[in-house]
Amino acid sequence: MIDNQLLKTTVKAADDKRAEDIVALNMKGISLIADYFVICHGNSDKQVQAIAREIKDKAEENGFDVRRMEGFDEARWILVDLGDVVAHIFHRDERSYYNLERLWGDAPVEHIQSELS
């Protein structure tokens, strides 16, 4: 069960657009950038963009600020900065190349299964 509403909103939005292999890393005490990283991927440029757009829209609908979104046009790795949560939406091919889960391997993985359909 996730107790952070922004994290819950982000994970649910990604899942609603059929993002694959959604992982939430608890970055507290590890990174000054954000409390959580959400990492997922889509299988096409259009799906990657749809996931990012859904995260942005759902965050705004729930009163959260979207600080910036980068990489949308290229749709290879879109970064959505929501403040306490940063979402990394990859194209499938790029995800394994950058392998953020290994890079941040010391970050605990949040249990998000209850939020996924």
mmCIF file of N, CA and C in Angstrom:
data_model
loop_
_atom_site.group_PDB
_atom_site.id
_atom_site.type_symbol
_atom_site.label_atom_id
_atom_site.label_comp_id
_atom_site.label_asym_id
_atom_site.label_seq_id
_atom_site.Cartn_x
_atom_site.Cartn_y
_atom_site.Cartn_z
ATOM 1 N N MET A 1 0.846 -1.192 0.000
ATOM 2 C CA MET A 1 0.000 0.000 0.000
ATOM 3 C C MET A 1 0.882 1.243 0.000
ATOM 4 N N ILE A 2 0.650 2.110 -0.930
ATOM 5 C CA ILE A 2 1.441 3.339 -1.054
ATOM 6 C C ILE A 2 0.781 4.431 -0.214
ATOM 7 N N ASP A 3 1.569 5.117 0.616
ATOM 8 C CA ASP A 3 0.999 6.184 1.437
ATOM 9 C C ASP A 3 1.202 7.565 0.811
ATOM 10 N N ASN A 4 1.975 7.661 -0.252
ATOM 11 C CA ASN A 4 2.237 8.933 -0.914
ATOM 12 C C ASN A 4 1.246 9.107 -2.076
ATOM 13 N N GLN A 5 0.391 10.119 -1.989
ATOM 14 C CA GLN A 5 -0.678 10.306 -2.979
ATOM 15 C C GLN A 5 -0.118 10.617 -4.377
ATOM 16 N N LEU A 6 0.940 11.409 -4.460
ATOM 17 C CA LEU A 6 1.529 11.731 -5.756
ATOM 18 C C LEU A 6 2.121 10.475 -6.402
ATOM 19 N N LEU A 7 2.788 9.662 -5.607
ATOM 20 C CA LEU A 7 3.339 8.409 -6.129
ATOM 21 C C LEU A 7 2.213 7.501 -6.617
ATOM 22 N N LYS A 8 1.153 7.394 -5.833
ATOM 23 C CA LYS A 8 0.001 6.562 -6.194
ATOM 24 C C LYS A 8 -0.621 7.042 -7.513
ATOM 25 N N THR A 9 -0.794 8.357 -7.644
ATOM 26 C CA THR A 9 -1.367 8.948 -8.860
ATOM 27 C C THR A 9 -0.496 8.644 -10.072
ATOM 28 N N THR A 10 0.817 8.764 -9.907
ATOM 29 C CA THR A 10 1.763 8.528 -10.995
ATOM 30 C C THR A 10 1.739 7.073 -11.452
ATOM 31 N N VAL A 11 1.785 6.152 -10.495
ATOM 32 C CA VAL A 11 1.788 4.722 -10.810
ATOM 33 C C VAL A 11 0.481 4.321 -11.498
ATOM 34 N N LYS A 12 -0.642 4.813 -10.976
ATOM 35 C CA LYS A 12 -1.948 4.471 -11.554
ATOM 36 C C LYS A 12 -2.073 5.018 -12.975
ATOM 37 N N ALA A 13 -1.612 6.240 -13.203
ATOM 38 C CA ALA A 13 -1.687 6.848 -14.537
ATOM 39 C C ALA A 13 -0.857 6.049 -15.541
ATOM 40 N N ALA A 14 0.344 5.643 -15.138
ATOM 41 C CA ALA A 14 1.192 4.836 -16.027
ATOM 42 C C ALA A 14 0.514 3.506 -16.337
ATOM 43 N N ASP A 15 -0.052 2.888 -15.320
ATOM 44 C CA ASP A 15 -0.729 1.606 -15.497
ATOM 45 C C ASP A 15 -1.953 1.749 -16.401
ATOM 46 N N ASP A 16 -2.666 2.857 -16.280
ATOM 47 C CA ASP A 16 -3.861 3.087 -17.102
ATOM 48 C C ASP A 16 -3.533 3.120 -18.593
ATOM 49 N N LYS A 17 -2.311 3.493 -18.931
ATOM 50 C CA LYS A 17 -1.893 3.532 -20.345
ATOM 51 C C LYS A 17 -1.034 2.316 -20.699
ATOM 52 N N ARG A 18 -1.159 1.269 -19.887
ATOM 53 C CA ARG A 18 -0.514 -0.017 -20.141
ATOM 54 C C ARG A 18 1.018 0.051 -20.171
ATOM 55 N N ALA A 19 1.572 0.917 -19.309
ATOM 56 C CA ALA A 19 3.030 0.942 -19.154
ATOM 57 C C ALA A 19 3.472 -0.423 -18.655
ATOM 58 N N GLU A 20 4.655 -0.833 -19.077
ATOM 59 C CA GLU A 20 5.151 -2.150 -18.692
ATOM 60 C C GLU A 20 6.250 -2.041 -17.650
ATOM 61 N N ASP A 21 6.328 -3.076 -16.802
ATOM 62 C CA ASP A 21 7.380 -3.215 -15.794
ATOM 63 C C ASP A 21 7.542 -1.927 -14.984
ATOM 64 N N ILE A 22 6.457 -1.493 -14.339
ATOM 65 C CA ILE A 22 6.481 -0.274 -13.533
ATOM 66 C C ILE A 22 7.204 -0.557 -12.219
ATOM 67 N N VAL A 23 8.216 0.262 -11.940
ATOM 68 C CA VAL A 23 9.009 0.124 -10.719
ATOM 69 C C VAL A 23 9.042 1.489 -10.034
ATOM 70 N N ALA A 24 8.852 1.499 -8.722
ATOM 71 C CA ALA A 24 8.974 2.733 -7.940
ATOM 72 C C ALA A 24 10.135 2.561 -6.963
ATOM 73 N N LEU A 25 11.122 3.441 -7.071
ATOM 74 C CA LEU A 25 12.280 3.403 -6.190
ATOM 75 C C LEU A 25 12.156 4.497 -5.136
ATOM 76 N N ASN A 26 12.386 4.142 -3.887
ATOM 77 C CA ASN A 26 12.374 5.104 -2.802
ATOM 78 C C ASN A 26 13.764 5.758 -2.756
ATOM 79 N N MET A 27 13.819 7.020 -3.130
ATOM 80 C CA MET A 27 15.096 7.722 -3.255
ATOM 81 C C MET A 27 15.426 8.591 -2.032
ATOM 82 N N LYS A 28 14.603 8.492 -0.983
ATOM 83 C CA LYS A 28 14.847 9.299 0.220
ATOM 84 C C LYS A 28 16.212 8.945 0.802
ATOM 85 N N GLY A 29 17.032 9.963 1.043
ATOM 86 C CA GLY A 29 18.357 9.749 1.601
ATOM 87 C C GLY A 29 19.391 9.301 0.582
ATOM 88 N N ILE A 30 18.968 9.105 -0.675
ATOM 89 C CA ILE A 30 19.876 8.654 -1.732
ATOM 90 C C ILE A 30 20.090 9.761 -2.764
ATOM 91 N N SER A 31 18.983 10.432 -3.109
ATOM 92 C CA SER A 31 19.039 11.491 -4.116
ATOM 93 C C SER A 31 18.365 12.743 -3.576
ATOM 94 N N LEU A 32 18.942 13.885 -3.876
ATOM 95 C CA LEU A 32 18.327 15.152 -3.489
ATOM 96 C C LEU A 32 17.272 15.588 -4.513
ATOM 97 N N ILE A 33 17.225 14.908 -5.643
ATOM 98 C CA ILE A 33 16.338 15.295 -6.736
ATOM 99 C C ILE A 33 14.869 15.049 -6.395
ATOM 100 N N ALA A 34 14.563 13.872 -5.837
ATOM 101 C CA ALA A 34 13.173 13.503 -5.576
ATOM 102 C C ALA A 34 13.117 12.424 -4.507
ATOM 103 N N ASP A 35 11.926 12.255 -3.926
ATOM 104 C CA ASP A 35 11.721 11.185 -2.948
ATOM 105 C C ASP A 35 11.522 9.836 -3.633
ATOM 106 N N TYR A 36 10.919 9.865 -4.832
ATOM 107 C CA TYR A 36 10.648 8.623 -5.550
ATOM 108 C C TYR A 36 10.960 8.774 -7.034
ATOM 109 N N PHE A 37 11.478 7.714 -7.629
ATOM 110 C CA PHE A 37 11.595 7.593 -9.081
ATOM 111 C C PHE A 37 10.612 6.515 -9.506
ATOM 112 N N VAL A 38 9.806 6.815 -10.497
ATOM 113 C CA VAL A 38 8.960 5.802 -11.115
ATOM 114 C C VAL A 38 9.560 5.527 -12.480
ATOM 115 N N ILE A 39 9.832 4.257 -12.756
ATOM 116 C CA ILE A 39 10.459 3.853 -14.012
ATOM 117 C C ILE A 39 9.530 2.859 -14.702
ATOM 118 N N CYS A 40 9.285 3.094 -15.990
ATOM 119 C CA CYS A 40 8.443 2.174 -16.753
ATOM 120 C C CYS A 40 8.800 2.315 -18.222
ATOM 121 N N HIS A 41 8.156 1.500 -19.058
ATOM 122 C CA HIS A 41 8.407 1.642 -20.489
ATOM 123 C C HIS A 41 7.155 1.330 -21.299
ATOM 124 N N GLY A 42 7.198 1.831 -22.540
ATOM 125 C CA GLY A 42 6.169 1.543 -23.527
ATOM 126 C C GLY A 42 6.832 0.912 -24.731
ATOM 127 N N ASN A 43 6.020 0.354 -25.608
ATOM 128 C CA ASN A 43 6.554 -0.393 -26.750
ATOM 129 C C ASN A 43 6.584 0.390 -28.056
ATOM 130 N N SER A 44 6.101 1.621 -28.042
ATOM 131 C CA SER A 44 6.138 2.457 -29.243
ATOM 132 C C SER A 44 6.255 3.918 -28.830
ATOM 133 N N ASP A 45 6.654 4.763 -29.765
ATOM 134 C CA ASP A 45 6.742 6.195 -29.485
ATOM 135 C C ASP A 45 5.404 6.726 -28.994
ATOM 136 N N LYS A 46 4.330 6.333 -29.668
ATOM 137 C CA LYS A 46 2.987 6.814 -29.311
ATOM 138 C C LYS A 46 2.595 6.388 -27.901
ATOM 139 N N GLN A 47 2.918 5.141 -27.527
ATOM 140 C CA GLN A 47 2.572 4.676 -26.193
ATOM 141 C C GLN A 47 3.394 5.407 -25.137
ATOM 142 N N VAL A 48 4.669 5.610 -25.392
ATOM 143 C CA VAL A 48 5.528 6.335 -24.454
ATOM 144 C C VAL A 48 4.964 7.741 -24.227
ATOM 145 N N GLN A 49 4.557 8.413 -25.305
ATOM 146 C CA GLN A 49 3.974 9.751 -25.188
ATOM 147 C C GLN A 49 2.633 9.710 -24.449
ATOM 148 N N ALA A 50 1.825 8.694 -24.715
ATOM 149 C CA ALA A 50 0.521 8.570 -24.049
ATOM 150 C C ALA A 50 0.696 8.378 -22.541
ATOM 151 N N ILE A 51 1.681 7.580 -22.138
ATOM 152 C CA ILE A 51 1.953 7.361 -20.716
ATOM 153 C C ILE A 51 2.361 8.678 -20.061
ATOM 154 N N ALA A 52 3.283 9.401 -20.685
ATOM 155 C CA ALA A 52 3.755 10.679 -20.127
ATOM 156 C C ALA A 52 2.612 11.687 -20.036
ATOM 157 N N ARG A 53 1.800 11.762 -21.072
ATOM 158 C CA ARG A 53 0.674 12.701 -21.094
ATOM 159 C C ARG A 53 -0.324 12.360 -19.982
ATOM 160 N N GLU A 54 -0.587 11.066 -19.788
ATOM 161 C CA GLU A 54 -1.530 10.634 -18.753
ATOM 162 C C GLU A 54 -0.997 10.978 -17.357
ATOM 163 N N ILE A 55 0.286 10.757 -17.126
ATOM 164 C CA ILE A 55 0.878 11.102 -15.833
ATOM 165 C C ILE A 55 0.740 12.603 -15.583
ATOM 166 N N LYS A 56 1.072 13.404 -16.582
ATOM 167 C CA LYS A 56 0.966 14.868 -16.471
ATOM 168 C C LYS A 56 -0.479 15.279 -16.188
ATOM 169 N N ASP A 57 -1.416 14.759 -16.983
ATOM 170 C CA ASP A 57 -2.826 15.141 -16.836
ATOM 171 C C ASP A 57 -3.395 14.737 -15.479
ATOM 172 N N LYS A 58 -3.123 13.511 -15.046
ATOM 173 C CA LYS A 58 -3.661 13.028 -13.760
ATOM 174 C C LYS A 58 -3.044 13.780 -12.587
ATOM 175 N N ALA A 59 -1.761 14.103 -12.687
ATOM 176 C CA ALA A 59 -1.115 14.883 -11.621
ATOM 177 C C ALA A 59 -1.796 16.246 -11.503
ATOM 178 N N GLU A 60 -1.991 16.920 -12.638
ATOM 179 C CA GLU A 60 -2.626 18.244 -12.626
ATOM 180 C C GLU A 60 -4.064 18.159 -12.123
ATOM 181 N N GLU A 61 -4.815 17.126 -12.554
ATOM 182 C CA GLU A 61 -6.196 16.953 -12.088
ATOM 183 C C GLU A 61 -6.269 16.805 -10.578
ATOM 184 N N ASN A 62 -5.231 16.223 -9.984
ATOM 185 C CA ASN A 62 -5.201 16.000 -8.539
ATOM 186 C C ASN A 62 -4.484 17.120 -7.773
ATOM 187 N N GLY A 63 -4.211 18.230 -8.457
ATOM 188 C CA GLY A 63 -3.656 19.403 -7.797
ATOM 189 C C GLY A 63 -2.154 19.419 -7.615
ATOM 190 N N PHE A 64 -1.452 18.527 -8.314
ATOM 191 C CA PHE A 64 0.012 18.503 -8.218
ATOM 192 C C PHE A 64 0.621 19.315 -9.351
ATOM 193 N N ASP A 65 1.736 19.981 -9.059
ATOM 194 C CA ASP A 65 2.437 20.764 -10.079
ATOM 195 C C ASP A 65 3.323 19.861 -10.927
ATOM 196 N N VAL A 66 3.292 20.084 -12.229
ATOM 197 C CA VAL A 66 4.226 19.423 -13.128
ATOM 198 C C VAL A 66 5.312 20.455 -13.409
ATOM 199 N N ARG A 67 6.492 20.216 -12.857
ATOM 200 C CA ARG A 67 7.568 21.202 -12.980
ATOM 201 C C ARG A 67 8.119 21.280 -14.393
ATOM 202 N N ARG A 68 8.330 20.120 -14.999
ATOM 203 C CA ARG A 68 8.797 20.102 -16.389
ATOM 204 C C ARG A 68 8.666 18.709 -16.961
ATOM 205 N N MET A 69 8.641 18.672 -18.286
ATOM 206 C CA MET A 69 8.618 17.399 -19.004
ATOM 207 C C MET A 69 9.649 17.528 -20.116
ATOM 208 N N GLU A 70 10.557 16.565 -20.166
ATOM 209 C CA GLU A 70 11.623 16.596 -21.171
ATOM 210 C C GLU A 70 11.603 15.328 -22.009
ATOM 211 N N GLY A 71 11.947 15.469 -23.295
ATOM 212 C CA GLY A 71 12.083 14.315 -24.173
ATOM 213 C C GLY A 71 10.795 13.875 -24.839
ATOM 214 N N PHE A 72 9.729 14.671 -24.707
ATOM 215 C CA PHE A 72 8.427 14.244 -25.222
ATOM 216 C C PHE A 72 8.435 14.016 -26.732
ATOM 217 N N ASP A 73 9.005 14.944 -27.488
ATOM 218 C CA ASP A 73 8.967 14.838 -28.954
ATOM 219 C C ASP A 73 9.728 13.622 -29.472
ATOM 220 N N GLU A 74 10.869 13.322 -28.851
ATOM 221 C CA GLU A 74 11.675 12.180 -29.301
ATOM 222 C C GLU A 74 11.065 10.856 -28.837
ATOM 223 N N ALA A 75 10.425 10.873 -27.673
ATOM 224 C CA ALA A 75 9.724 9.708 -27.104
ATOM 225 C C ALA A 75 10.634 8.492 -26.919
ATOM 226 N N ARG A 76 11.883 8.718 -26.602
ATOM 227 C CA ARG A 76 12.804 7.611 -26.300
ATOM 228 C C ARG A 76 12.962 7.476 -24.781
ATOM 229 N N TRP A 77 13.032 8.624 -24.094
ATOM 230 C CA TRP A 77 13.105 8.657 -22.636
ATOM 231 C C TRP A 77 12.470 9.980 -22.228
ATOM 232 N N ILE A 78 11.247 9.898 -21.716
ATOM 233 C CA ILE A 78 10.560 11.104 -21.271
ATOM 234 C C ILE A 78 10.688 11.184 -19.761
ATOM 235 N N LEU A 79 11.109 12.335 -19.291
ATOM 236 C CA LEU A 79 11.239 12.587 -17.866
ATOM 237 C C LEU A 79 10.140 13.568 -17.465
ATOM 238 N N VAL A 80 9.321 13.183 -16.499
ATOM 239 C CA VAL A 80 8.270 14.053 -15.985
ATOM 240 C C VAL A 80 8.623 14.381 -14.535
ATOM 241 N N ASP A 81 8.953 15.654 -14.293
ATOM 242 C CA ASP A 81 9.355 16.106 -12.961
ATOM 243 C C ASP A 81 8.124 16.642 -12.233
ATOM 244 N N LEU A 82 7.703 15.900 -11.211
ATOM 245 C CA LEU A 82 6.537 16.279 -10.412
ATOM 246 C C LEU A 82 6.944 16.757 -9.021
ATOM 247 N N GLY A 83 8.221 17.059 -8.847
ATOM 248 C CA GLY A 83 8.702 17.492 -7.540
ATOM 249 C C GLY A 83 9.194 16.302 -6.729
ATOM 250 N N ASP A 84 8.346 15.816 -5.817
ATOM 251 C CA ASP A 84 8.736 14.673 -4.975
ATOM 252 C C ASP A 84 8.832 13.368 -5.754
ATOM 253 N N VAL A 85 8.207 13.325 -6.915
ATOM 254 C CA VAL A 85 8.240 12.131 -7.768
ATOM 255 C C VAL A 85 8.758 12.535 -9.142
ATOM 256 N N VAL A 86 9.717 11.754 -9.658
ATOM 257 C CA VAL A 86 10.182 11.947 -11.033
ATOM 258 C C VAL A 86 9.880 10.656 -11.784
ATOM 259 N N ALA A 87 9.112 10.783 -12.861
ATOM 260 C CA ALA A 87 8.759 9.616 -13.671
ATOM 261 C C ALA A 87 9.687 9.542 -14.876
ATOM 262 N N HIS A 88 10.218 8.348 -15.104
ATOM 263 C CA HIS A 88 11.080 8.073 -16.260
ATOM 264 C C HIS A 88 10.316 7.097 -17.141
ATOM 265 N N ILE A 89 9.862 7.570 -18.302
ATOM 266 C CA ILE A 89 9.120 6.706 -19.215
ATOM 267 C C ILE A 89 10.010 6.443 -20.416
ATOM 268 N N PHE A 90 10.412 5.200 -20.556
ATOM 269 C CA PHE A 90 11.337 4.816 -21.616
ATOM 270 C C PHE A 90 10.617 4.140 -22.770
ATOM 271 N N HIS A 91 11.224 4.230 -23.952
ATOM 272 C CA HIS A 91 10.909 3.314 -25.033
ATOM 273 C C HIS A 91 11.602 2.008 -24.634
ATOM 274 N N ARG A 92 10.993 0.885 -24.891
ATOM 275 C CA ARG A 92 11.529 -0.406 -24.421
ATOM 276 C C ARG A 92 13.016 -0.568 -24.712
ATOM 277 N N ASP A 93 13.450 -0.218 -25.928
ATOM 278 C CA ASP A 93 14.857 -0.392 -26.317
ATOM 279 C C ASP A 93 15.803 0.437 -25.451
ATOM 280 N N GLU A 94 15.365 1.618 -25.046
ATOM 281 C CA GLU A 94 16.224 2.518 -24.274
ATOM 282 C C GLU A 94 16.313 2.091 -22.813
ATOM 283 N N ARG A 95 15.268 1.479 -22.309
ATOM 284 C CA ARG A 95 15.251 1.157 -20.876
ATOM 285 C C ARG A 95 16.406 0.243 -20.475
ATOM 286 N N SER A 96 16.610 -0.812 -21.228
ATOM 287 C CA SER A 96 17.681 -1.740 -20.862
ATOM 288 C C SER A 96 19.058 -1.093 -21.060
ATOM 289 N N TYR A 97 19.157 -0.179 -22.018
ATOM 290 C CA TYR A 97 20.430 0.501 -22.259
ATOM 291 C C TYR A 97 20.829 1.364 -21.060
ATOM 292 N N TYR A 98 19.889 2.168 -20.559
ATOM 293 C CA TYR A 98 20.200 3.073 -19.441
ATOM 294 C C TYR A 98 20.146 2.372 -18.083
ATOM 295 N N ASN A 99 19.302 1.356 -17.952
ATOM 296 C CA ASN A 99 19.228 0.500 -16.771
ATOM 297 C C ASN A 99 19.288 1.278 -15.447
ATOM 298 N N LEU A 100 18.333 2.187 -15.264
ATOM 299 C CA LEU A 100 18.314 3.015 -14.053
ATOM 300 C C LEU A 100 18.165 2.190 -12.774
ATOM 301 N N GLU A 101 17.461 1.068 -12.876
ATOM 302 C CA GLU A 101 17.295 0.234 -11.686
ATOM 303 C C GLU A 101 18.647 -0.245 -11.152
ATOM 304 N N ARG A 102 19.571 -0.562 -12.061
ATOM 305 C CA ARG A 102 20.899 -0.985 -11.631
ATOM 306 C C ARG A 102 21.706 0.213 -11.143
ATOM 307 N N LEU A 103 21.595 1.326 -11.850
ATOM 308 C CA LEU A 103 22.308 2.550 -11.466
ATOM 309 C C LEU A 103 21.944 2.973 -10.041
ATOM 310 N N TRP A 104 20.656 2.871 -9.707
ATOM 311 C CA TRP A 104 20.170 3.229 -8.376
ATOM 312 C C TRP A 104 19.861 1.956 -7.581
ATOM 313 N N GLY A 105 20.693 0.958 -7.716
ATOM 314 C CA GLY A 105 20.471 -0.347 -7.111
ATOM 315 C C GLY A 105 20.377 -0.343 -5.594
ATOM 316 N N ASP A 106 20.910 0.699 -4.952
ATOM 317 C CA ASP A 106 20.837 0.761 -3.491
ATOM 318 C C ASP A 106 19.519 1.348 -2.995
ATOM 319 N N ALA A 107 18.658 1.790 -3.919
ATOM 320 C CA ALA A 107 17.359 2.359 -3.533
ATOM 321 C C ALA A 107 16.340 1.244 -3.294
ATOM 322 N N PRO A 108 15.627 1.303 -2.162
ATOM 323 C CA PRO A 108 14.591 0.295 -1.916
ATOM 324 C C PRO A 108 13.454 0.414 -2.936
ATOM 325 N N VAL A 109 12.912 -0.729 -3.317
ATOM 326 C CA VAL A 109 11.784 -0.768 -4.253
ATOM 327 C C VAL A 109 10.492 -0.684 -3.444
ATOM 328 N N GLU A 110 9.611 0.236 -3.832
ATOM 329 C CA GLU A 110 8.312 0.373 -3.168
ATOM 330 C C GLU A 110 7.375 -0.724 -3.658
ATOM 331 N N HIS A 111 6.507 -1.180 -2.796
ATOM 332 C CA HIS A 111 5.521 -2.196 -3.174
ATOM 333 C C HIS A 111 4.302 -1.484 -3.752
ATOM 334 N N ILE A 112 4.149 -1.561 -5.069
ATOM 335 C CA ILE A 112 3.080 -0.816 -5.756
ATOM 336 C C ILE A 112 2.029 -1.735 -6.360
ATOM 337 N N GLN A 113 2.151 -3.048 -6.155
ATOM 338 C CA GLN A 113 1.241 -3.984 -6.807
ATOM 339 C C GLN A 113 -0.220 -3.672 -6.538
ATOM 340 N N SER A 114 -0.541 -3.183 -5.339
ATOM 341 C CA SER A 114 -1.936 -2.899 -4.996
ATOM 342 C C SER A 114 -2.526 -1.794 -5.861
ATOM 343 N N GLU A 115 -1.673 -0.963 -6.470
ATOM 344 C CA GLU A 115 -2.157 0.125 -7.313
ATOM 345 C C GLU A 115 -2.321 -0.302 -8.771
ATOM 346 N N LEU A 116 -1.808 -1.459 -9.114
ATOM 347 C CA LEU A 116 -1.833 -1.896 -10.508
ATOM 348 C C LEU A 116 -3.036 -2.782 -10.779
ATOM 349 N N SER A 117 -3.618 -2.605 -11.955
ATOM 350 C CA SER A 117 -4.820 -3.376 -12.282
ATOM 351 C C SER A 117 -4.472 -4.802 -12.662
#
